[in-house]
Short mmCIF file of C-alpha atoms in Angstrom, two decimals:
data_model
loop_
_atom_site.label_atom_id
_atom_site.label_comp_id
_atom_site.label_asym_id
_atom_site.label_seq_id
_atom_site.Cartn_x
_atom_site.Cartn_y
_atom_site.Cartn_z
CA GLY A 1000 -15.42 -2.95 28.49
CA ALA A 1001 -16.47 -2.46 24.95
CA SER A 1002 -15.39 -0.34 22.09
CA PRO A 1003 -16.85 3.06 22.16
CA LEU A 1004 -17.71 2.37 18.54
CA LYS A 1005 -18.48 -1.39 17.98
CA PRO A 1006 -20.29 -4.02 20.38
CA GLY A 1007 -18.18 -6.69 19.02
CA ARG A 1008 -14.81 -5.07 19.71
CA ARG A 1009 -15.12 -6.33 23.28
CA MET A 1010 -11.63 -6.97 24.51
CA GLU A 1011 -11.93 -10.65 23.79
CA GLN A 1012 -8.28 -11.60 23.86
CA PRO A 1013 -5.90 -8.94 25.00
CA MET A 1014 -2.77 -10.91 24.09
CA ARG A 1015 0.02 -8.81 25.45
CA HIS A 1016 2.82 -9.77 27.75
CA ARG A 1017 5.20 -9.12 30.41
CA THR A 1018 8.24 -7.86 28.96
CA ARG A 1019 10.92 -9.16 31.04
CA VAL A 1020 12.90 -6.16 30.44
CA ALA A 1021 15.42 -7.27 33.28
CA ILE A 1022 16.36 -10.25 30.74
CA LEU A 1023 16.89 -7.74 28.13
CA LEU A 1024 19.16 -5.37 30.21
CA GLY A 1025 21.27 -8.51 31.11
CA ILE A 1026 21.96 -8.95 27.58
CA LEU A 1027 21.82 -5.59 25.99
CA VAL A 1028 23.73 -6.85 22.71
CA ALA A 1029 23.07 -10.16 22.91
CA VAL A 1030 20.42 -12.20 20.97
CA ALA A 1031 17.16 -11.71 23.23
CA CYS A 1032 15.89 -14.97 22.24
CA SER A 1033 18.95 -17.20 21.52
CA GLY A 1034 18.70 -20.62 19.64
CA ASN A 1035 18.83 -22.33 23.02
CA GLN A 1036 15.71 -20.53 24.31
CA GLN A 1037 13.93 -21.15 20.96
CA THR A 1038 14.53 -25.11 21.36
CA ALA A 1039 13.20 -24.70 24.90
CA SER A 1040 10.12 -23.14 23.63
CA GLN A 1041 9.57 -25.94 20.84
CA GLN A 1042 10.06 -28.54 23.67
CA THR A 1043 7.32 -26.82 25.53
CA ALA A 1044 4.91 -26.96 22.51
CA THR A 1045 5.66 -30.56 21.71
CA SER A 1046 5.37 -31.95 25.23
CA SER A 1047 1.87 -30.41 26.17
CA GLY A 1048 0.47 -33.40 27.43
CA THR A 1049 -2.16 -33.70 24.70
CA SER A 1050 0.07 -35.79 22.35
CA GLY A 1051 -1.90 -39.01 23.40
CA GLY A 1052 -5.04 -37.41 21.95
CA ARG A 1053 -6.57 -38.33 18.67
CA ALA A 1054 -7.00 -35.88 15.82
CA GLY A 1055 -10.14 -35.35 13.92
CA GLY A 1056 -13.75 -34.17 14.99
CA THR A 1057 -15.47 -30.53 15.27
CA LEU A 1058 -15.71 -28.39 18.32
CA ILE A 1059 -18.52 -26.03 18.70
CA TYR A 1060 -18.32 -23.04 21.05
CA ALA A 1061 -20.93 -20.91 22.33
CA ALA A 1062 -19.31 -17.30 22.47
CA GLU A 1063 -21.04 -14.57 24.48
CA SER A 1064 -20.34 -12.04 21.63
CA GLU A 1065 -19.79 -11.64 17.87
CA PRO A 1066 -17.04 -9.36 16.46
CA ASP A 1067 -17.71 -6.88 13.70
CA ILE A 1068 -14.39 -7.51 11.91
CA VAL A 1069 -11.89 -10.10 12.13
CA ASN A 1070 -8.60 -7.89 11.81
CA PRO A 1071 -6.13 -7.93 14.37
CA ALA A 1072 -4.27 -4.71 13.09
CA LEU A 1073 -7.59 -2.79 13.40
CA THR A 1074 -9.11 -4.10 16.66
CA GLU A 1075 -8.18 -5.69 19.85
CA PRO A 1076 -7.83 -9.41 19.40
CA ASN A 1077 -11.07 -11.47 19.39
CA ILE A 1078 -11.43 -15.22 19.50
CA PRO A 1079 -11.47 -16.02 15.87
CA SER A 1080 -8.64 -13.65 15.26
CA GLY A 1081 -6.47 -15.60 17.99
CA MET A 1082 -6.91 -18.83 16.06
CA ILE A 1083 -6.41 -17.49 12.44
CA PHE A 1084 -3.54 -15.11 12.97
CA ARG A 1085 -0.06 -15.15 14.65
CA GLY A 1086 2.38 -12.56 15.85
CA LEU A 1087 6.11 -12.19 16.01
CA THR A 1088 5.90 -13.06 19.59
CA ARG A 1089 3.51 -14.97 21.57
CA HIS A 1090 2.73 -15.65 25.29
CA ASP A 1091 3.50 -18.99 26.84
CA GLN A 1092 1.56 -20.52 29.76
CA ASN A 1093 3.00 -18.02 32.41
CA ASN A 1094 2.21 -15.09 30.04
CA HIS A 1095 5.81 -14.47 29.46
CA VAL A 1096 7.08 -13.49 25.75
CA GLN A 1097 8.19 -16.35 23.38
CA PRO A 1098 9.27 -16.35 19.80
CA ASP A 1099 6.51 -17.10 17.30
CA LEU A 1100 6.68 -15.75 13.66
CA ALA A 1101 10.05 -14.38 14.76
CA ARG A 1102 12.59 -17.06 15.52
CA SER A 1103 15.02 -14.84 17.27
CA TRP A 1104 15.88 -11.26 17.83
CA GLN A 1105 18.67 -9.06 18.59
CA ILE A 1106 18.43 -5.49 20.33
CA SER A 1107 20.96 -2.78 19.90
CA PRO A 1108 22.95 -1.43 22.78
CA ASP A 1109 20.95 1.86 22.87
CA MET A 1110 17.65 -0.28 22.92
CA LEU A 1111 16.48 1.38 19.97
CA THR A 1112 16.73 -1.01 17.28
CA TYR A 1113 15.31 -4.65 17.13
CA THR A 1114 16.28 -6.85 14.45
CA PHE A 1115 13.89 -10.02 14.09
CA LYS A 1116 14.83 -13.16 12.01
CA LEU A 1117 11.58 -14.78 10.78
CA ARG A 1118 10.78 -18.31 10.37
CA ASP A 1119 11.04 -19.51 6.89
CA ASN A 1120 8.51 -22.29 6.69
CA VAL A 1121 5.34 -19.95 7.15
CA THR A 1122 2.70 -19.37 4.45
CA TRP A 1123 -0.45 -17.49 4.50
CA HIS A 1124 -3.89 -19.62 4.26
CA ASP A 1125 -3.94 -18.95 0.36
CA GLY A 1126 -0.49 -20.33 0.07
CA THR A 1127 1.48 -17.25 -0.38
CA PRO A 1128 4.79 -16.97 1.72
CA PHE A 1129 4.95 -14.91 4.75
CA THR A 1130 7.70 -12.31 4.59
CA ALA A 1131 9.39 -9.50 6.51
CA ALA A 1132 7.25 -7.15 3.89
CA ASP A 1133 4.21 -8.38 5.76
CA VAL A 1134 5.64 -7.25 9.20
CA LYS A 1135 6.36 -3.77 7.91
CA PHE A 1136 2.96 -3.51 6.09
CA THR A 1137 1.28 -4.55 9.22
CA ILE A 1138 2.94 -1.91 11.64
CA ASP A 1139 2.72 0.85 8.99
CA PHE A 1140 -1.11 0.06 8.44
CA ILE A 1141 -1.72 0.44 12.33
CA LEU A 1142 0.29 3.71 12.50
CA ASP A 1143 -1.48 5.13 9.40
CA LYS A 1144 -4.01 7.46 10.95
CA ALA A 1145 -6.46 6.59 7.83
CA SER A 1146 -6.77 2.96 9.41
CA ASN A 1147 -8.17 4.30 12.62
CA SER A 1148 -6.88 1.33 14.49
CA THR A 1149 -7.49 1.31 18.15
CA ASN A 1150 -3.82 -0.37 18.40
CA ARG A 1151 -2.14 2.72 17.29
CA GLN A 1152 -1.02 4.09 20.69
CA ASP A 1153 0.73 0.76 21.18
CA PHE A 1154 3.13 1.48 18.16
CA GLU A 1155 3.39 5.37 18.66
CA LEU A 1156 7.18 5.23 19.56
CA VAL A 1157 8.20 3.27 16.27
CA GLN A 1158 10.03 5.45 14.10
CA GLY A 1159 10.26 3.25 11.18
CA VAL A 1160 10.08 -0.53 10.06
CA ASP A 1161 12.87 -1.52 7.47
CA VAL A 1162 12.84 -4.85 5.47
CA VAL A 1163 16.41 -6.14 5.57
CA ASP A 1164 15.57 -9.18 3.31
CA THR A 1165 12.55 -11.53 2.88
CA GLN A 1166 13.22 -13.25 6.51
CA THR A 1167 14.81 -10.15 8.38
CA VAL A 1168 13.15 -6.89 9.62
CA THR A 1169 14.26 -4.13 12.02
CA ILE A 1170 12.11 -1.94 14.06
CA LYS A 1171 13.59 1.59 15.01
CA LEU A 1172 12.21 3.32 18.05
CA SER A 1173 12.36 7.01 18.76
CA GLN A 1174 12.83 6.17 22.46
CA PRO A 1175 13.24 2.76 24.30
CA PHE A 1176 9.82 1.16 24.63
CA ALA A 1177 9.73 -1.51 27.33
CA PRO A 1178 6.50 -3.35 26.15
CA LEU A 1179 7.62 -3.68 22.46
CA LEU A 1180 8.13 -7.41 22.56
CA ASP A 1181 4.73 -7.68 24.45
CA LYS A 1182 2.78 -5.55 21.76
CA LEU A 1183 4.31 -7.56 18.82
CA THR A 1184 2.01 -10.60 19.76
CA ILE A 1185 -0.42 -8.56 17.60
CA GLY A 1186 -1.42 -10.67 14.58
CA ILE A 1187 0.36 -9.97 11.35
CA ILE A 1188 -1.74 -9.11 8.35
CA PRO A 1189 -0.86 -10.10 4.57
CA LYS A 1190 0.32 -7.25 2.58
CA HIS A 1191 -0.61 -9.01 -0.92
CA LEU A 1192 -4.42 -8.98 0.10
CA LEU A 1193 -4.55 -5.45 1.86
CA GLN A 1194 -2.37 -2.86 0.14
CA ASP A 1195 -4.12 -0.24 -1.60
CA LYS A 1196 -7.33 -1.19 -0.01
CA ASP A 1197 -9.67 1.03 2.13
CA PRO A 1198 -9.05 -0.57 5.79
CA ALA A 1199 -12.76 -0.06 6.93
CA LYS A 1200 -14.28 -1.56 3.93
CA ALA A 1201 -12.00 -4.19 2.93
CA GLU A 1202 -13.60 -7.58 2.07
CA PHE A 1203 -10.71 -9.09 4.05
CA ASN A 1204 -12.24 -7.86 7.34
CA GLN A 1205 -15.28 -10.32 6.69
CA LYS A 1206 -13.27 -13.13 5.11
CA PRO A 1207 -9.88 -13.02 6.84
CA VAL A 1208 -6.64 -14.81 5.59
CA GLY A 1209 -4.10 -15.45 8.20
CA ASN A 1210 -1.12 -17.78 9.08
CA GLY A 1211 -2.34 -19.21 12.07
CA PRO A 1212 -3.37 -22.91 13.08
CA TYR A 1213 -7.05 -22.31 11.62
CA LYS A 1214 -8.24 -20.98 8.47
CA PHE A 1215 -11.45 -19.17 7.86
CA VAL A 1216 -14.32 -20.89 5.86
CA GLU A 1217 -17.59 -19.07 6.50
CA TRP A 1218 -19.21 -16.53 8.48
CA ARG A 1219 -22.91 -16.24 8.82
CA LYS A 1220 -23.70 -13.07 10.77
CA GLY A 1221 -25.62 -13.25 13.96
CA GLU A 1222 -25.30 -17.32 13.75
CA PHE A 1223 -21.56 -18.79 13.62
CA MET A 1224 -18.32 -18.74 12.03
CA THR A 1225 -16.50 -21.87 10.88
CA LEU A 1226 -12.73 -22.25 10.99
CA GLU A 1227 -10.80 -25.47 9.85
CA ALA A 1228 -7.31 -26.83 10.59
CA TYR A 1229 -4.55 -25.51 8.33
CA ASP A 1230 -2.62 -28.39 6.87
CA ARG A 1231 0.49 -26.23 6.34
CA PHE A 1232 0.50 -24.52 9.82
CA TYR A 1233 4.41 -24.22 10.56
CA ASN A 1234 4.04 -25.89 14.12
CA GLY A 1235 2.19 -28.80 12.69
CA ARG A 1236 -1.36 -29.26 11.58
CA PRO A 1237 -3.84 -28.67 14.61
CA LYS A 1238 -5.48 -31.89 16.08
CA ILE A 1239 -9.22 -30.70 15.89
CA ASP A 1240 -10.41 -30.49 12.45
CA LYS A 1241 -12.94 -28.01 12.61
CA ILE A 1242 -14.05 -25.07 15.28
CA VAL A 1243 -17.50 -23.68 14.97
CA ILE A 1244 -17.74 -20.53 17.15
CA LYS A 1245 -21.50 -19.98 17.59
CA PHE A 1246 -22.80 -16.33 18.67
CA VAL A 1247 -24.89 -16.77 21.65
CA PRO A 1248 -25.29 -13.62 23.69
CA ASP A 1249 -28.04 -14.90 25.97
CA ALA A 1250 -26.38 -16.82 29.05
CA SER A 1251 -29.30 -18.94 29.52
CA GLN A 1252 -29.26 -20.29 26.02
CA ARG A 1253 -25.44 -21.19 26.20
CA LEU A 1254 -26.27 -22.99 29.35
CA LEU A 1255 -28.92 -25.15 27.79
CA GLN A 1256 -27.10 -25.72 24.44
CA LEU A 1257 -24.18 -26.99 26.46
CA LYS A 1258 -26.36 -29.36 28.57
CA SER A 1259 -28.10 -30.51 25.55
CA GLY A 1260 -24.80 -31.15 23.67
CA GLU A 1261 -25.73 -28.84 21.01
CA VAL A 1262 -22.37 -27.08 21.64
CA ASP A 1263 -19.18 -28.66 23.08
CA ALA A 1264 -18.10 -25.68 24.97
CA ALA A 1265 -19.34 -22.44 26.32
CA PHE A 1266 -18.64 -19.38 28.30
CA LEU A 1267 -20.64 -19.76 31.62
CA GLU A 1268 -21.72 -17.35 34.40
CA PRO A 1269 -20.83 -17.89 38.21
CA LYS A 1270 -24.37 -18.98 38.97
CA GLN A 1271 -24.50 -21.54 36.52
CA VAL A 1272 -21.49 -23.54 37.92
CA GLU A 1273 -23.81 -25.61 40.46
CA GLN A 1274 -25.46 -27.39 37.27
CA PHE A 1275 -22.28 -28.94 36.09
CA LYS A 1276 -20.92 -29.84 39.32
CA ASN A 1277 -21.09 -33.72 39.06
CA SER A 1278 -21.87 -33.66 35.10
CA GLU A 1279 -20.90 -36.81 33.23
CA LYS A 1280 -20.74 -34.94 29.94
CA VAL A 1281 -18.93 -31.54 30.71
CA ASP A 1282 -15.61 -30.48 32.36
CA LEU A 1283 -15.49 -27.28 34.21
CA TYR A 1284 -12.70 -24.93 33.99
CA ILE A 1285 -12.48 -22.31 36.47
CA TRP A 1286 -9.22 -20.09 35.90
CA PRO A 1287 -8.12 -16.87 37.47
CA THR A 1288 -8.06 -13.73 35.37
CA ALA A 1289 -6.88 -10.21 35.53
CA ASP A 1290 -10.66 -9.20 34.37
CA TYR A 1291 -12.21 -6.71 36.71
CA ARG A 1292 -15.70 -5.01 36.90
CA VAL A 1293 -16.09 -1.42 38.20
CA VAL A 1294 -18.45 1.47 37.89
CA MET A 1295 -17.18 4.11 35.58
CA PHE A 1296 -17.74 7.79 36.27
CA ASN A 1297 -18.47 9.99 33.38
CA PHE A 1298 -16.45 13.06 34.19
CA LYS A 1299 -18.33 15.24 31.83
CA ASN A 1300 -20.94 15.09 34.74
CA SER A 1301 -20.31 17.85 37.28
CA LEU A 1302 -21.40 15.65 40.18
CA PHE A 1303 -18.08 13.72 39.91
CA GLN A 1304 -15.44 16.43 39.78
CA ASP A 1305 -14.74 16.33 43.41
CA PRO A 1306 -12.33 13.25 44.29
CA ARG A 1307 -13.74 13.22 47.56
CA VAL A 1308 -17.18 12.37 46.29
CA ARG A 1309 -15.84 9.59 44.37
CA THR A 1310 -13.72 8.44 47.09
CA ALA A 1311 -16.90 8.56 49.21
CA LEU A 1312 -18.94 6.54 46.62
CA ASN A 1313 -15.95 3.89 46.86
CA TYR A 1314 -16.41 3.55 50.58
CA ALA A 1315 -20.25 3.13 50.07
CA ILE A 1316 -19.76 -0.42 48.46
CA ASP A 1317 -19.50 -3.83 50.09
CA ARG A 1318 -17.25 -5.67 47.68
CA ASP A 1319 -17.37 -8.87 49.92
CA ALA A 1320 -21.09 -8.95 49.41
CA LEU A 1321 -20.59 -8.33 45.65
CA VAL A 1322 -18.35 -11.48 45.68
CA ARG A 1323 -20.58 -13.59 47.49
CA SER A 1324 -24.01 -12.69 45.90
CA VAL A 1325 -23.20 -12.06 42.44
CA LEU A 1326 -20.14 -14.15 41.96
CA VAL A 1327 -21.09 -16.87 44.46
CA GLY A 1328 -17.58 -16.74 45.48
CA TYR A 1329 -15.87 -17.13 42.03
CA GLY A 1330 -13.78 -13.92 42.23
CA GLU A 1331 -12.43 -11.39 44.91
CA PRO A 1332 -12.70 -7.58 45.61
CA ALA A 1333 -10.98 -5.07 43.33
CA TYR A 1334 -8.83 -2.21 44.42
CA GLY A 1335 -6.75 -1.23 41.29
CA PRO A 1336 -6.06 -2.38 37.56
CA LEU A 1337 -2.88 -4.19 38.15
CA GLN A 1338 -4.07 -6.29 41.16
CA LYS A 1339 -3.12 -9.52 39.29
CA SER A 1340 0.22 -8.40 38.28
CA GLU A 1341 3.80 -8.60 39.36
CA TYR A 1342 3.58 -4.76 39.39
CA ASN A 1343 0.79 -4.56 41.77
CA ASN A 1344 1.04 -2.29 44.61
CA PRO A 1345 -0.14 -3.96 47.65
CA ASP A 1346 0.04 -0.91 49.77
CA VAL A 1347 -2.76 1.17 47.97
CA THR A 1348 -6.14 1.85 49.86
CA LYS A 1349 -8.28 -1.27 49.70
CA PHE A 1350 -11.84 0.46 50.13
CA THR A 1351 -14.10 -1.25 52.51
CA TYR A 1352 -17.75 -0.65 53.31
CA ASP A 1353 -17.69 2.39 55.64
CA PRO A 1354 -20.73 4.41 55.97
CA ALA A 1355 -19.15 6.87 58.49
CA ARG A 1356 -16.37 7.71 55.87
CA VAL A 1357 -19.05 8.26 53.23
CA LYS A 1358 -20.79 10.71 55.67
CA SER A 1359 -17.58 12.63 56.50
CA LEU A 1360 -16.29 12.95 52.96
CA MET A 1361 -19.46 14.09 51.43
CA THR A 1362 -19.91 16.65 54.20
CA GLU A 1363 -16.37 17.88 53.67
CA ALA A 1364 -17.27 18.21 50.08
CA GLY A 1365 -20.17 20.73 50.90
CA TRP A 1366 -23.17 18.21 50.58
CA THR A 1367 -25.78 17.80 53.27
CA GLN A 1368 -28.43 15.50 53.49
CA GLY A 1369 -32.14 16.48 52.90
CA ALA A 1370 -35.13 15.11 54.79
CA ASP A 1371 -35.33 12.12 52.65
CA GLY A 1372 -31.86 11.33 53.25
CA ILE A 1373 -30.36 12.01 49.70
CA TRP A 1374 -27.47 14.42 49.48
CA GLN A 1375 -27.87 17.66 47.99
CA LYS A 1376 -25.92 20.77 47.36
CA ASP A 1377 -26.61 24.29 45.89
CA GLY A 1378 -30.15 22.92 45.26
CA ARG A 1379 -29.19 19.95 43.33
CA ARG A 1380 -29.99 16.37 44.48
CA PHE A 1381 -27.40 13.79 43.97
CA SER A 1382 -29.45 11.81 41.47
CA VAL A 1383 -27.76 9.45 39.00
CA THR A 1384 -28.62 6.71 36.52
CA LEU A 1385 -26.35 3.37 36.54
CA THR A 1386 -26.42 1.63 33.13
CA ALA A 1387 -25.34 -1.93 32.42
CA PRO A 1388 -25.37 -4.26 29.32
CA ALA A 1389 -28.72 -6.16 29.61
CA THR A 1390 -27.16 -9.17 27.86
CA ASP A 1391 -24.52 -9.60 30.82
CA PRO A 1392 -26.39 -11.04 33.92
CA VAL A 1393 -23.28 -10.51 36.23
CA ARG A 1394 -23.09 -6.76 35.14
CA VAL A 1395 -26.65 -6.23 35.74
CA ASP A 1396 -26.45 -8.11 39.03
CA ILE A 1397 -23.39 -5.74 40.05
CA ALA A 1398 -25.52 -2.81 39.07
CA ASN A 1399 -28.51 -3.77 41.42
CA VAL A 1400 -26.19 -4.69 44.36
CA VAL A 1401 -24.15 -1.40 43.91
CA ALA A 1402 -27.36 0.62 43.72
CA THR A 1403 -28.85 -0.79 46.91
CA SER A 1404 -25.66 0.21 48.75
CA LEU A 1405 -25.61 3.80 47.20
CA ARG A 1406 -29.28 4.20 48.21
CA ALA A 1407 -28.52 3.28 51.57
CA ASN A 1408 -25.61 5.78 51.67
CA GLY A 1409 -27.96 8.69 50.35
CA ILE A 1410 -27.62 8.48 46.77
CA ASP A 1411 -30.67 8.62 44.62
CA ILE A 1412 -29.87 6.06 41.84
CA LYS A 1413 -31.73 4.23 38.95
CA VAL A 1414 -30.37 1.03 37.24
CA ASP A 1415 -30.70 1.05 33.52
CA PRO A 1416 -30.10 -2.09 31.67
CA ARG A 1417 -29.58 -1.51 27.94
CA ASP A 1418 -28.65 -3.14 24.85
CA TRP A 1419 -25.07 -2.52 23.45
CA ALA A 1420 -26.42 -0.64 20.44
CA TYR A 1421 -27.86 2.03 22.96
CA ILE A 1422 -24.67 2.03 25.13
CA ARG A 1423 -22.29 2.63 21.96
CA GLN A 1424 -24.50 5.54 20.83
CA ASN A 1425 -24.64 7.09 24.24
CA TRP A 1426 -21.25 6.59 26.01
CA GLY A 1427 -20.65 10.23 26.70
CA LYS A 1428 -24.09 10.81 28.30
CA LEU A 1429 -24.15 7.96 30.67
CA ASP A 1430 -23.88 8.95 34.26
CA LEU A 1431 -22.24 5.61 35.50
CA PHE A 1432 -21.68 2.49 33.80
CA VAL A 1433 -20.86 -1.07 34.75
CA LEU A 1434 -17.43 -1.42 32.83
CA GLY A 1435 -14.87 -4.31 32.48
CA TRP A 1436 -11.09 -4.06 31.61
CA GLY A 1437 -8.10 -6.09 32.52
CA SER A 1438 -5.02 -7.78 31.14
CA PRO A 1439 -2.47 -10.20 32.64
CA PHE A 1440 0.47 -8.93 30.35
CA ASP A 1441 2.89 -6.15 30.43
CA PRO A 1442 1.53 -3.32 32.70
CA ASP A 1443 1.28 -0.87 29.82
CA ASP A 1444 -1.62 -3.06 28.50
CA HIS A 1445 -4.95 -1.78 29.47
CA THR A 1446 -3.70 1.02 31.62
CA PHE A 1447 -2.18 3.43 28.90
CA LYS A 1448 -5.04 3.08 26.54
CA ILE A 1449 -7.67 3.36 29.35
CA PHE A 1450 -6.57 6.03 31.74
CA HIS A 1451 -4.12 8.29 29.61
CA SER A 1452 -5.87 11.68 28.60
CA SER A 1453 -4.83 11.16 25.09
CA GLN A 1454 -7.18 8.32 24.83
CA VAL A 1455 -10.34 9.96 25.83
CA LEU A 1456 -13.51 9.04 24.14
CA ASP A 1457 -13.76 12.16 22.22
CA LYS A 1458 -10.34 11.22 20.57
CA GLY A 1459 -11.58 7.93 19.68
CA GLY A 1460 -9.82 6.21 22.47
CA TYR A 1461 -10.77 3.65 25.17
CA ASN A 1462 -10.74 6.16 27.97
CA LEU A 1463 -14.40 6.11 28.02
CA GLY A 1464 -15.31 8.23 31.14
CA SER A 1465 -12.84 10.99 30.09
CA TYR A 1466 -10.69 10.63 33.07
CA VAL A 1467 -7.88 13.27 32.97
CA ASN A 1468 -4.88 13.60 35.52
CA ALA A 1469 -1.62 15.00 34.64
CA LYS A 1470 0.22 12.90 37.17
CA VAL A 1471 -1.35 9.66 35.96
CA ASP A 1472 -0.53 10.77 32.33
CA ARG A 1473 3.25 11.56 33.24
CA LEU A 1474 3.74 8.12 35.20
CA LEU A 1475 2.10 6.03 32.14
CA GLU A 1476 4.52 7.79 29.80
CA GLN A 1477 7.42 7.06 32.14
CA GLY A 1478 6.41 3.51 32.54
CA ARG A 1479 6.60 2.77 28.87
CA ILE A 1480 10.06 4.08 28.30
CA THR A 1481 11.74 2.88 31.50
CA LEU A 1482 13.59 -0.48 30.98
CA ASP A 1483 15.06 -1.08 34.54
CA GLU A 1484 12.49 -3.53 35.97
CA ASN A 1485 12.62 -2.22 39.50
CA GLN A 1486 12.37 1.51 38.52
CA ARG A 1487 9.40 0.48 36.48
CA LYS A 1488 7.65 -1.27 39.38
CA GLN A 1489 8.11 1.95 41.34
CA ILE A 1490 6.63 3.86 38.40
CA TYR A 1491 3.49 1.56 38.26
CA ARG A 1492 3.09 1.62 42.20
CA GLU A 1493 3.03 5.19 42.16
CA PHE A 1494 0.57 5.21 39.36
CA GLN A 1495 -1.73 2.90 41.29
CA LYS A 1496 -1.46 5.22 44.42
CA GLU A 1497 -2.50 8.18 42.34
CA LEU A 1498 -5.35 6.42 40.58
CA ASN A 1499 -6.69 5.51 44.16
CA ALA A 1500 -6.30 9.06 45.48
CA ASP A 1501 -8.18 10.44 42.39
CA PRO A 1502 -10.45 7.62 41.52
CA PRO A 1503 -11.73 6.86 37.97
CA TYR A 1504 -14.07 3.98 39.08
CA ILE A 1505 -15.93 2.67 41.89
CA TRP A 1506 -13.82 -0.26 42.19
CA GLY A 1507 -15.81 -3.64 42.27
CA VAL A 1508 -14.52 -7.12 41.81
CA TYR A 1509 -12.11 -9.38 39.84
CA LEU A 1510 -13.75 -12.47 38.28
CA GLN A 1511 -12.70 -15.84 37.68
CA ALA A 1512 -13.59 -17.24 34.16
CA ILE A 1513 -15.85 -20.35 33.84
CA TYR A 1514 -15.93 -22.48 30.88
CA GLY A 1515 -17.68 -25.75 30.42
CA VAL A 1516 -16.03 -27.98 27.95
CA SER A 1517 -17.49 -31.50 26.56
CA LYS A 1518 -15.50 -34.65 27.96
CA LYS A 1519 -15.01 -35.56 24.53
CA PHE A 1520 -11.92 -33.14 24.61
CA GLN A 1521 -8.77 -32.37 26.30
CA GLY A 1522 -5.99 -30.18 25.98
CA PRO A 1523 -6.82 -26.64 27.69
CA LYS A 1524 -3.79 -25.46 29.72
CA GLN A 1525 -4.51 -23.11 32.67
CA ARG A 1526 -3.17 -19.71 32.81
CA LEU A 1527 -4.15 -16.25 34.00
CA LEU A 1528 -6.73 -15.06 31.57
CA GLY A 1529 -7.59 -11.55 30.28
CA HIS A 1530 -10.68 -9.52 29.77
CA HIS A 1531 -13.85 -11.29 29.23
CA GLY A 1532 -11.90 -14.55 30.23
CA SER A 1533 -10.03 -14.00 26.98
CA GLY A 1534 -7.03 -16.37 26.19
CA PHE A 1535 -8.87 -19.71 27.03
CA PHE A 1536 -7.95 -21.03 23.63
CA TRP A 1537 -4.51 -19.74 23.66
CA ASN A 1538 -3.19 -23.31 22.90
CA VAL A 1539 -6.32 -24.60 20.84
CA GLU A 1540 -3.89 -26.20 18.33
CA GLU A 1541 -2.89 -28.60 20.98
CA TRP A 1542 -6.28 -29.89 21.81
CA SER A 1543 -7.70 -33.15 20.73
CA LEU A 1544 -10.28 -35.67 21.01
CA LYS A 1545 -9.72 -38.06 23.94
#
């Protein structure tokens, strides 16, 4: 995935969480995160297994993309924003919601008012105290249409935010909103630096000031960004002194720099794993993700209007072959967007390679095969172009393998690898695109903003193929406002079934995320990662030198 507008707004760290609505319902009026739970979460943080490590050192990380801006209120989180900013809540190792800037909260019996008690030992990196006014400012900023925030739909059911006192804030909802605590992992931004500034042009976006474990030092565009440990971080100063994020879009360059020791950590491709199998210098971290790759249909193209055609194309792909050849085994076939979630519907159709089904569905939809084997209808050949980002070897390989399958099944297809600048300018004109999305958190995350018709490209949303399905819309709306866990599971199972009957994509594969990290460092704790392997640095403040 990538923003329709910006290459750097790739979904780097979609930090959202499973809301545990069942817990909320069990304690309608009680403190949803009582003092006891708070102690438990502090215990987890301090007994991380990294306490034996040494402080000091600089970690240089080779990232595959560079953000345009670092402001969590405006874009989906990226790697630097996850280190610089914190939210009211955060995810633990199991992707469950924990207190963060909020130390506790209470929920009213009607589930419409949330009252948050904030930590009183938090400062912004410029020394200014963090207060409830910053929380109100952040949510108002996201909801202000002038901000043009990509997170706006996450807070649409917020009716108002009130500052009770410096350490207490209430959020009032127009309807119950199951994912609220999940959405509040979003980084809070400082009111004193951003009020009355033009959101798009604020200097803050290039020189961010947060309240997280690392503070911003320098950003050389196209090269690197430097962060350093914040001495007054409320959970204790991080162990590693400095983090340098180098922007290295080329996968082979990342490999070479990790091998030579020029960088200490890098995001790797599946076919590079072999080179580090018995390395004396580099540890491999191969973690599961909710990150899927698919071929997106552009619904502005009349070829894709008939669901029978889209279903046929799903039967024309051998996903096991994709896993074997492109991912060299580091992944699995995909059949839906919630496959890695407890909300997964295991009973939906898992498309398998079936040329006979392709033929019967295409014939049923009124297509016939010409002398050259290509499907045609009303004098039009089924001829399409499949675009993939040239800097992403996995997506280019997926495009080539998919194209081979489709050609064998009567589709005239050309593969067109392009740079992100071209892709951004031409979203609405691409026939087919190798897309990536996925979230390990609340089922609303990376479903509403991707499949709901209010989020189509023309309205500035992330529904990049302009998929419109009234039943999907209704189910996604119900999923947000339903608090009963079992009812919610039913809604999302029904949503997956409908998505399968009227496919927005040719489903492809789920990836495993692969990182190489110098043996000098310790501390990464495994969890199910998000889009682009995001979340690998979720506990970076606990990392240390060995």
